[in-house]
mmCIF file of C-alpha atoms and ligand atoms in Angstrom:
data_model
loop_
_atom_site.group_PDB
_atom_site.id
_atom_site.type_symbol
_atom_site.label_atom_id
_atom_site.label_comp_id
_atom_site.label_asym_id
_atom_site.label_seq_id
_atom_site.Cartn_x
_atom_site.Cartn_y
_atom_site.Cartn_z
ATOM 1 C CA UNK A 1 5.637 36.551 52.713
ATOM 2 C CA UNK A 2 9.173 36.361 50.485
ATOM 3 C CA UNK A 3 9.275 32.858 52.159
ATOM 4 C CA UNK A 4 6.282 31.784 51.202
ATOM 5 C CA UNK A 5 6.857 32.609 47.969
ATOM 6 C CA UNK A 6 9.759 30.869 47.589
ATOM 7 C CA UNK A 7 8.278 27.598 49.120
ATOM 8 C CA UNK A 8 5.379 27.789 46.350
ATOM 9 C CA UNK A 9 7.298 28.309 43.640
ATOM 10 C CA UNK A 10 9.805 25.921 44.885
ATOM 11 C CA UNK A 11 7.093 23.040 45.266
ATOM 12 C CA UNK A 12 5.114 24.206 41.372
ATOM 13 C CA UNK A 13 8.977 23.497 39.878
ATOM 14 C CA UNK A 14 9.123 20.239 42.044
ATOM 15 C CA UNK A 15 5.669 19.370 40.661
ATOM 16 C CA UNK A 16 6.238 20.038 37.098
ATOM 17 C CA UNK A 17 9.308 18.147 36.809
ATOM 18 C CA UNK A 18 7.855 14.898 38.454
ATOM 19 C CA UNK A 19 4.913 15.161 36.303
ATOM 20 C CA UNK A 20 7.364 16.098 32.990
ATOM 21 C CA UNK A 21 9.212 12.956 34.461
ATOM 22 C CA UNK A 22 6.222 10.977 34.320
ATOM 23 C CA UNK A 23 4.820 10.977 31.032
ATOM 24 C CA UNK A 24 7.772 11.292 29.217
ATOM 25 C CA UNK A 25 8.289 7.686 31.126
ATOM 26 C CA UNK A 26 4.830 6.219 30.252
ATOM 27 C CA UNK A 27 5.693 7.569 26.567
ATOM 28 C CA UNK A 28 8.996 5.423 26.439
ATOM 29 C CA UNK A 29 7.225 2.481 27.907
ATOM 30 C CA UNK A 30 4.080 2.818 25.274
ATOM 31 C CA UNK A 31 6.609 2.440 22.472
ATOM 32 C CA UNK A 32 9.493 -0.127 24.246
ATOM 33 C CA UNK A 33 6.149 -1.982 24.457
ATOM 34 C CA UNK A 34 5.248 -2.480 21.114
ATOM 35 C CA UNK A 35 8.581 -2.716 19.180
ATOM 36 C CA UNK A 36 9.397 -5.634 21.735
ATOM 37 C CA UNK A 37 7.766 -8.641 22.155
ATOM 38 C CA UNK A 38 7.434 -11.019 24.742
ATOM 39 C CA UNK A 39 10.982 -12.842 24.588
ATOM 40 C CA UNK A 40 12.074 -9.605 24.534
ATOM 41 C CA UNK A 41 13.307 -9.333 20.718
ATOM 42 C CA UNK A 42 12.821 -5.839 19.717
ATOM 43 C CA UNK A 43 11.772 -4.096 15.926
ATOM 44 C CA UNK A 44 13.915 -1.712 14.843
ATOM 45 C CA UNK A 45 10.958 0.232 12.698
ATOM 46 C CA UNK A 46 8.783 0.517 15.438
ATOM 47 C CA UNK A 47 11.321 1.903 18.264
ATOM 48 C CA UNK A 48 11.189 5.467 17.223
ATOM 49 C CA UNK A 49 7.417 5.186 17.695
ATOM 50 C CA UNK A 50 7.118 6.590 13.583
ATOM 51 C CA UNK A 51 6.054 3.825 11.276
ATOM 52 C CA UNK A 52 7.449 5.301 7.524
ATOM 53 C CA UNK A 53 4.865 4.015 4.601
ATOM 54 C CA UNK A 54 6.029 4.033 1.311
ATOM 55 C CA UNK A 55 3.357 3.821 -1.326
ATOM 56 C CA UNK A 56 2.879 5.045 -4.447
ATOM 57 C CA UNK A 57 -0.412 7.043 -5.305
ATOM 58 C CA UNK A 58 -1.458 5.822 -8.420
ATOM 59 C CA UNK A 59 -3.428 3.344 -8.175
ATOM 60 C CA UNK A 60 -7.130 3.670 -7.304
ATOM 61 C CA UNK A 61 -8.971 2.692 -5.231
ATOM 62 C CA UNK A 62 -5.713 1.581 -2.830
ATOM 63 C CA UNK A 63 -3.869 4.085 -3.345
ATOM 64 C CA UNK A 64 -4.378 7.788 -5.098
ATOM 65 C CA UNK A 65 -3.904 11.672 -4.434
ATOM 66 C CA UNK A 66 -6.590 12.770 -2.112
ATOM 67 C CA UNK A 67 -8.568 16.425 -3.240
ATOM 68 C CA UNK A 68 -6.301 17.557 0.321
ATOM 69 C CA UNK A 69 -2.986 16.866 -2.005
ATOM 70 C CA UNK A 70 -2.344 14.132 0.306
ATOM 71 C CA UNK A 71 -1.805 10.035 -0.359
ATOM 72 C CA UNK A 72 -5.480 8.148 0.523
ATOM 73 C CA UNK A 73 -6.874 5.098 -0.503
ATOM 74 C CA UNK A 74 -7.544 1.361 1.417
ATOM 75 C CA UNK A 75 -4.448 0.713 1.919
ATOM 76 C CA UNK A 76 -3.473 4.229 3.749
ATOM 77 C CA UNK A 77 -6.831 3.874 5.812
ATOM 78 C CA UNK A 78 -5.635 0.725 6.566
ATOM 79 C CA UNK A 79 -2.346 1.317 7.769
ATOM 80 C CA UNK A 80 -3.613 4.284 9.560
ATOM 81 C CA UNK A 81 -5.042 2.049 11.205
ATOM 82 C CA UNK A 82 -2.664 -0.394 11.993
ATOM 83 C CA UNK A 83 -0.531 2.711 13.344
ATOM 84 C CA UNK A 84 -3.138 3.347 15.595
ATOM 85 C CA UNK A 85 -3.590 -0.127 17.159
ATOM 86 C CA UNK A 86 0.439 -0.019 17.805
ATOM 87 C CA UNK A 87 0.047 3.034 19.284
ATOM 88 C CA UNK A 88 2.902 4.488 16.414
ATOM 89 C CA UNK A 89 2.793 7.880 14.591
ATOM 90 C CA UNK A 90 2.625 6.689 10.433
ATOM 91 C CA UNK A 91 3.757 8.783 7.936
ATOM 92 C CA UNK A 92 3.180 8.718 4.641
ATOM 93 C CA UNK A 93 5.757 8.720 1.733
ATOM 94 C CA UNK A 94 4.821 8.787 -1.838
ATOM 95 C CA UNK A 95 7.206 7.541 -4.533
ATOM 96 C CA UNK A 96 7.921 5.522 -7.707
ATOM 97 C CA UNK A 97 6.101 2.198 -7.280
ATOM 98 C CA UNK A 98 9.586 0.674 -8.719
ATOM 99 C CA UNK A 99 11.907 2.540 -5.710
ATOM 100 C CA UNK A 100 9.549 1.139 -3.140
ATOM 101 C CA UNK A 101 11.118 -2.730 -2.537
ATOM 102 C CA UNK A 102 14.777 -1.320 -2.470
ATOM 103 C CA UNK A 103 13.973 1.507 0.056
ATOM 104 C CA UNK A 104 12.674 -0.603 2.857
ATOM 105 C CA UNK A 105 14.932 -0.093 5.685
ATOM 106 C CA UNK A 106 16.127 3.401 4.273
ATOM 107 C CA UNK A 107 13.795 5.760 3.304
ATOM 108 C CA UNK A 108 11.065 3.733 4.361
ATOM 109 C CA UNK A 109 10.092 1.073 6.705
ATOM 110 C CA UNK A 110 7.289 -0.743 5.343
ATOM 111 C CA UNK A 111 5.299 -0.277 1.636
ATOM 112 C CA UNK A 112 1.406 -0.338 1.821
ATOM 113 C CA UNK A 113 0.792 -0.468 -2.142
ATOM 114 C CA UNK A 114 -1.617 -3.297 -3.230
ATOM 115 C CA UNK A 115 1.853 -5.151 -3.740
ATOM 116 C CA UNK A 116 1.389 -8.713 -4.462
ATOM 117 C CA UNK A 117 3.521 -11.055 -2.531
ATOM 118 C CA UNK A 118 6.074 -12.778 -5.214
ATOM 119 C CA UNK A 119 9.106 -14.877 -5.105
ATOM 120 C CA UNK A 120 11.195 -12.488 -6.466
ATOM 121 C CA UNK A 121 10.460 -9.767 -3.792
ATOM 122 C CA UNK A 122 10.447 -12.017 -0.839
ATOM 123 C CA UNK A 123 14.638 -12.544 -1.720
ATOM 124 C CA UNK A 124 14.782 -8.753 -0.640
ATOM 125 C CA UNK A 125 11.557 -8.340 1.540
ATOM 126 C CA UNK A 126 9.476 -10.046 4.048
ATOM 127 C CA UNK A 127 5.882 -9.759 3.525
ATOM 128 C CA UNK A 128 2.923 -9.490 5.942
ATOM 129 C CA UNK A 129 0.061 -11.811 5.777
ATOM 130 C CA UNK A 130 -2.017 -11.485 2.717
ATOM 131 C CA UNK A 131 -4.769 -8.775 3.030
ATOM 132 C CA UNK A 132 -6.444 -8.894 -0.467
ATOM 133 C CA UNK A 133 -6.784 -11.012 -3.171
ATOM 134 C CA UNK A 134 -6.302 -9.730 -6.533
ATOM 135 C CA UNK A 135 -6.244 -10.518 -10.771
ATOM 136 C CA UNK A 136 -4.475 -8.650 -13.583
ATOM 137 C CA UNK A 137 -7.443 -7.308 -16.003
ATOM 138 C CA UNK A 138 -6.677 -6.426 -19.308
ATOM 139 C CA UNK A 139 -7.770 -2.542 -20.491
ATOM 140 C CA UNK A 140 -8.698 -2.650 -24.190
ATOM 141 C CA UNK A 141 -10.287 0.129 -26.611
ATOM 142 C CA UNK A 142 -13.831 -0.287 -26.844
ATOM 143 C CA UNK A 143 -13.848 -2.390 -30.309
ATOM 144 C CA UNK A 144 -10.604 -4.183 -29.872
ATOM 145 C CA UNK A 145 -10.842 -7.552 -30.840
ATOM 146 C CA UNK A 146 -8.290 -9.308 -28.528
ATOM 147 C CA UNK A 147 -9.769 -11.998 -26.704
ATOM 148 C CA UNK A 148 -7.765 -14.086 -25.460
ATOM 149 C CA UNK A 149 -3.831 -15.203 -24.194
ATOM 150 C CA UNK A 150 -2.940 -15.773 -27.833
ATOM 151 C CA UNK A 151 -4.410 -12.820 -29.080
ATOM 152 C CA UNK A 152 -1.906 -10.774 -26.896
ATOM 153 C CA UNK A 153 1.255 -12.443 -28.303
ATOM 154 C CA UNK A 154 3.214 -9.838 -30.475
ATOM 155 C CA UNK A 155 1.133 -7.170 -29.022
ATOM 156 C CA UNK A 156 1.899 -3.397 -27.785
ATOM 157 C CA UNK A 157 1.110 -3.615 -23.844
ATOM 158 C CA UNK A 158 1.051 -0.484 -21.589
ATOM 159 C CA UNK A 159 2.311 -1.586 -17.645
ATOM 160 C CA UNK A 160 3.382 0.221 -14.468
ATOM 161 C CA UNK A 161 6.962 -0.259 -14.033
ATOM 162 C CA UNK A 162 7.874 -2.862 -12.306
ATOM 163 C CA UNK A 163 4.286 -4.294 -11.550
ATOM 164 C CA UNK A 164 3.183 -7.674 -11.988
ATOM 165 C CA UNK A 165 1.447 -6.644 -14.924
ATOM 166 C CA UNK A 166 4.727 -5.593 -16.529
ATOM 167 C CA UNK A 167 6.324 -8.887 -15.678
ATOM 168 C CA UNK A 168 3.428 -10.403 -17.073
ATOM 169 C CA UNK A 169 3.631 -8.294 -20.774
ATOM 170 C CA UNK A 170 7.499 -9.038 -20.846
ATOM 171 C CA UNK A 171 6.350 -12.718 -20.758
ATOM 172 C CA UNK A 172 4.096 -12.608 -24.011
ATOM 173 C CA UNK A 173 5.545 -14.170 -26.423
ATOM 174 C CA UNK A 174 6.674 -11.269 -29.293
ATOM 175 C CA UNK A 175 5.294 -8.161 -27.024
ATOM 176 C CA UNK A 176 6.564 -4.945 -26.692
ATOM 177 C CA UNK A 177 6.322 -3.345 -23.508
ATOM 178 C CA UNK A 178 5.530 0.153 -22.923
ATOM 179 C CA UNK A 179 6.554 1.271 -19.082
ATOM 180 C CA UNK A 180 4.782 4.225 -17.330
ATOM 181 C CA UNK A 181 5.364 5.853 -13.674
ATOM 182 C CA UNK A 182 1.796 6.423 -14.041
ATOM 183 C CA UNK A 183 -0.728 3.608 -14.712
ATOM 184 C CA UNK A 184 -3.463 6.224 -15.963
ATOM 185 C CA UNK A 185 -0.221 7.541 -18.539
ATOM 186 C CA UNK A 186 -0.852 4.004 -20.191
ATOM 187 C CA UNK A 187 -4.191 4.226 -19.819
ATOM 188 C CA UNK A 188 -3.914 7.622 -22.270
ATOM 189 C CA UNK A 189 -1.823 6.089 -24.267
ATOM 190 C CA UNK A 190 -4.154 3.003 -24.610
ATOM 191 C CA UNK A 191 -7.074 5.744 -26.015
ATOM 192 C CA UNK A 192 -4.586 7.504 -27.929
ATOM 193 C CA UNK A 193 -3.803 4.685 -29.618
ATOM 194 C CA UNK A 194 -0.143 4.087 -28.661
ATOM 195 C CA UNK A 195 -0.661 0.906 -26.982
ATOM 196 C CA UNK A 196 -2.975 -2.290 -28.226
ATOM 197 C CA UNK A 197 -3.979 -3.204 -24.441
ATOM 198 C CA UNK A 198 -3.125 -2.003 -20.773
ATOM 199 C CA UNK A 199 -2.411 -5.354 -17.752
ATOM 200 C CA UNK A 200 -2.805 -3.490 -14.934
ATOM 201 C CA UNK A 201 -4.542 -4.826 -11.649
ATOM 202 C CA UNK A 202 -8.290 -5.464 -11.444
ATOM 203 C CA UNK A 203 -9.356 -2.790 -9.166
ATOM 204 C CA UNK A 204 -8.020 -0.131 -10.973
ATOM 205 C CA UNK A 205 -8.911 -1.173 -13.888
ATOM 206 C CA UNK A 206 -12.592 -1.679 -12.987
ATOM 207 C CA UNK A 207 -11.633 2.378 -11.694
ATOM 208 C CA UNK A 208 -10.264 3.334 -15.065
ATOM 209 C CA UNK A 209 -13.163 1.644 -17.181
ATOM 210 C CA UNK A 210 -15.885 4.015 -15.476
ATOM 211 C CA UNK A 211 -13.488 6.731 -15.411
ATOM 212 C CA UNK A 212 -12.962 6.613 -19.125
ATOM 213 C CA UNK A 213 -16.333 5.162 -19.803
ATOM 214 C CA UNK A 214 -17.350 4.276 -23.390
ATOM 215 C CA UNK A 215 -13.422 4.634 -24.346
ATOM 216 C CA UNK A 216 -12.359 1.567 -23.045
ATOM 217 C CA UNK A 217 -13.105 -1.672 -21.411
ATOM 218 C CA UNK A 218 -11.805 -4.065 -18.963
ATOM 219 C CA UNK A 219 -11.325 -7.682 -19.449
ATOM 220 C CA UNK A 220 -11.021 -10.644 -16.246
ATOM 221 C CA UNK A 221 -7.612 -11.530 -16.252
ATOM 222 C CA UNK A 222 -8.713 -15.154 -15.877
ATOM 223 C CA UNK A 223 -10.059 -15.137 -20.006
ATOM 224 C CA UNK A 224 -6.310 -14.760 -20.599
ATOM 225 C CA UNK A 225 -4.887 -16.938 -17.973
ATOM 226 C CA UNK A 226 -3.684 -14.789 -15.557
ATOM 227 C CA UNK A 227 -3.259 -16.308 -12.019
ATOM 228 C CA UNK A 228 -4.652 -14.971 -8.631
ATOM 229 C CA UNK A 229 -2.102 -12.933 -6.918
ATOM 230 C CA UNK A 230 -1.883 -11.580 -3.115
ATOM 231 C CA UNK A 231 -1.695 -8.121 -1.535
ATOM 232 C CA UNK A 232 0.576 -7.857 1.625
ATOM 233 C CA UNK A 233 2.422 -5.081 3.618
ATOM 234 C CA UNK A 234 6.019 -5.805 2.561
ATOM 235 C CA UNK A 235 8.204 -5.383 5.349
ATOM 236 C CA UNK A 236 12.013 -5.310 6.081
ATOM 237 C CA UNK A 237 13.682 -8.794 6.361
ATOM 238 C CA UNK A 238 13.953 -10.243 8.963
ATOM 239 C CA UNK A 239 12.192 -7.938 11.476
ATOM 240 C CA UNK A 240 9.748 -10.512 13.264
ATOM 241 C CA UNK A 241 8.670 -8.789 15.706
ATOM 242 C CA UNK A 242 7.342 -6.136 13.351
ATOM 243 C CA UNK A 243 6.075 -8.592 11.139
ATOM 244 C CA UNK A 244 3.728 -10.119 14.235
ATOM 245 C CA UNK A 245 2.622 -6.918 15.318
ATOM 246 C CA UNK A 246 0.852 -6.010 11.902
ATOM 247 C CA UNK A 247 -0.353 -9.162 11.549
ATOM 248 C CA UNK A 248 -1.834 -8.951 14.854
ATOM 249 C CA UNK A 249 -3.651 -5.046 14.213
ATOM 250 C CA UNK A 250 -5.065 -6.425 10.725
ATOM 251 C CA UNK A 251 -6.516 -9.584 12.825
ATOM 252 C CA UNK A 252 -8.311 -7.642 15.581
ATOM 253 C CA UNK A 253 -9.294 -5.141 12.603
ATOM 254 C CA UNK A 254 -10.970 -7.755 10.750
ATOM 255 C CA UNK A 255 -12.436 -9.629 13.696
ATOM 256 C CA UNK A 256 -13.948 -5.538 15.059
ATOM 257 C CA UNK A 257 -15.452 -4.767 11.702
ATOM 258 C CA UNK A 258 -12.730 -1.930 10.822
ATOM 259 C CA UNK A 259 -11.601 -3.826 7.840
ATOM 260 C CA UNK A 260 -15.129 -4.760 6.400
ATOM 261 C CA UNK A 261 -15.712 -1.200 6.312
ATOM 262 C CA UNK A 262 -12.495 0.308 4.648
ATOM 263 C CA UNK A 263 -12.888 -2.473 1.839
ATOM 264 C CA UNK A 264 -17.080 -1.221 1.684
ATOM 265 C CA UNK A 265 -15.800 2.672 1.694
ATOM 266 C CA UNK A 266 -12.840 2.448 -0.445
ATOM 267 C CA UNK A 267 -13.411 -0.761 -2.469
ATOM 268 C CA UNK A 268 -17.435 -1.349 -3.058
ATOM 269 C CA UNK A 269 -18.094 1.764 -3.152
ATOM 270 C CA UNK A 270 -15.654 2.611 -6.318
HETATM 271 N N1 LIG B 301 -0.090 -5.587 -7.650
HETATM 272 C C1 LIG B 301 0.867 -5.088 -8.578
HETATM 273 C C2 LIG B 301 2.268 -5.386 -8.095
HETATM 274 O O1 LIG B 301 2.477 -5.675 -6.969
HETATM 275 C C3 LIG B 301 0.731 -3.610 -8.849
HETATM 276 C C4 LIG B 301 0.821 -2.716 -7.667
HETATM 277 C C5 LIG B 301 0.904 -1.247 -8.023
HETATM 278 N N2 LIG B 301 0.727 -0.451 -6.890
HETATM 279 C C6 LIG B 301 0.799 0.902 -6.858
HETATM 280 N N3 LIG B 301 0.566 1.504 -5.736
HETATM 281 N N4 LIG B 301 1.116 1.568 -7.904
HETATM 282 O O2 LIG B 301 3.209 -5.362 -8.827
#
């Protein structure tokens, strides 16, 4: 009886440690196979099998503090998805849109934050392909009376730091150029009286305009000039393989619908 015993316990420890064996292989495999790709380069952002996304929440519908206290938005559905056609855990880290450039490959290893693709970032960061197209809008109090590019020249402009639409402002000729962490801060500002106009993006603007509905109004970028800009994932430099792998999810996401959808839950729907 003590023999037999011994021989079944023996053979459940054998059994365990093949099968504890096993999957911990397939798991290693699973994420070898997506941070390498065929000629055998590897990404360094995908190895750990945890894809780190910086964005930062304020900035509806893309990006925003769910009731849950937690980042949602387009772009986190979307890269929740991406994570899940690499087969990669994705967390979420929210920050100052300004901090979110200089901590790829730190804190971070990719931004998801309706950034538009620009010379200036691309010297630091590689972008994905271009998911969205956007416009700067221009927020106004309900009577202003600015119309037009030269009407903004020597005005006081409300921007996100370091957003296009600041870059834009510090471009006016004779503005002065109030920065928030918080686009809805210049927003408040904007009704308060602080600021003459707000450039933010179009999307939240449209967002802001019914939120603060018969206080303020928001203008097409394209009556002042403003050119179209692109949305992308920005991504460390130089990581290829990385950069072929999202661009690969997003594909089969728009090509099975998922994409469609996010833009009719998150964007449409606003
Ligand atoms: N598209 C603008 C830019 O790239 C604004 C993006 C702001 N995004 C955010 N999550 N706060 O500069």
């Amino acid at each position: 009886m003590k023999k037999l015993v011994a021989f079944l316990l023996a053979t459940v420890m054998v059994m365990s440690m093949l099968t504890a064996c096993g999957s911990s292989e397939a798991a290693t495999e699973t994420a070898a196979e997506v941070s390498e790709s065929a000629d055998g380069a590897t990404s360094a952002a995908l190895a750990d099998g945890v894809l780190t996304v910086g964005t930062n929440a304020e900035f509806p519908p893309f990006e925003y503090v769910g009731d849950d206290g937690q980042p949602d938005g387009f772009d986190m559905a979307l890269v929740k998805a991406i994570g899940e056609k690499l087969g990669v855990e994705v967390k979420i880290e929210n920050m100052e849109f300004a901090s979110l450039v200089t901590s790829i490959g730190s804190k971070i290893d990719i931004a998801a934050a309706g950034m538009t693709v620009t010379e200036e970032r691309k010297q630091t960061v590689d972008f994905s392909n271009p998911y969205y197209e956007a416009v700067q809008y221009v927020v106004l109090p309900k009577d202003s009376a600015i119309a037009s590019a030269a009407d903004l020249e020597g005005k006081t402009i409300g921007v996100q730091l370091g957003t296009t639409g600041d870059f834009i402002a510090t471009d006016i000729p004779g503005s002065t150029v109030s920065s928030y962490n918080k686009a809805v801060d210049a927003v408040n500002d904007l009704i308060n009286g602080k600021v003459d106009c707000v450039i933010i993006d179009k999307n939240p603007a449209l967002v802001f305009e019914s939120k603060f509905e018969g206080q303020v109004v928001a203008v097409d970028g394209a009556q002042f000039d403003f050119e179209i800009e692109n949305y992308a994932i920005a991504l460390p430099k130089g990581d290829a393989v990385l950069a072929e792998q999202i661009n690969k999810a997003v594909e089969e996401l728009k090509a099975d619908g998922t994409f469609d959808e996010l833009v009719k839950t998150y964007i449409e729907a606003e």
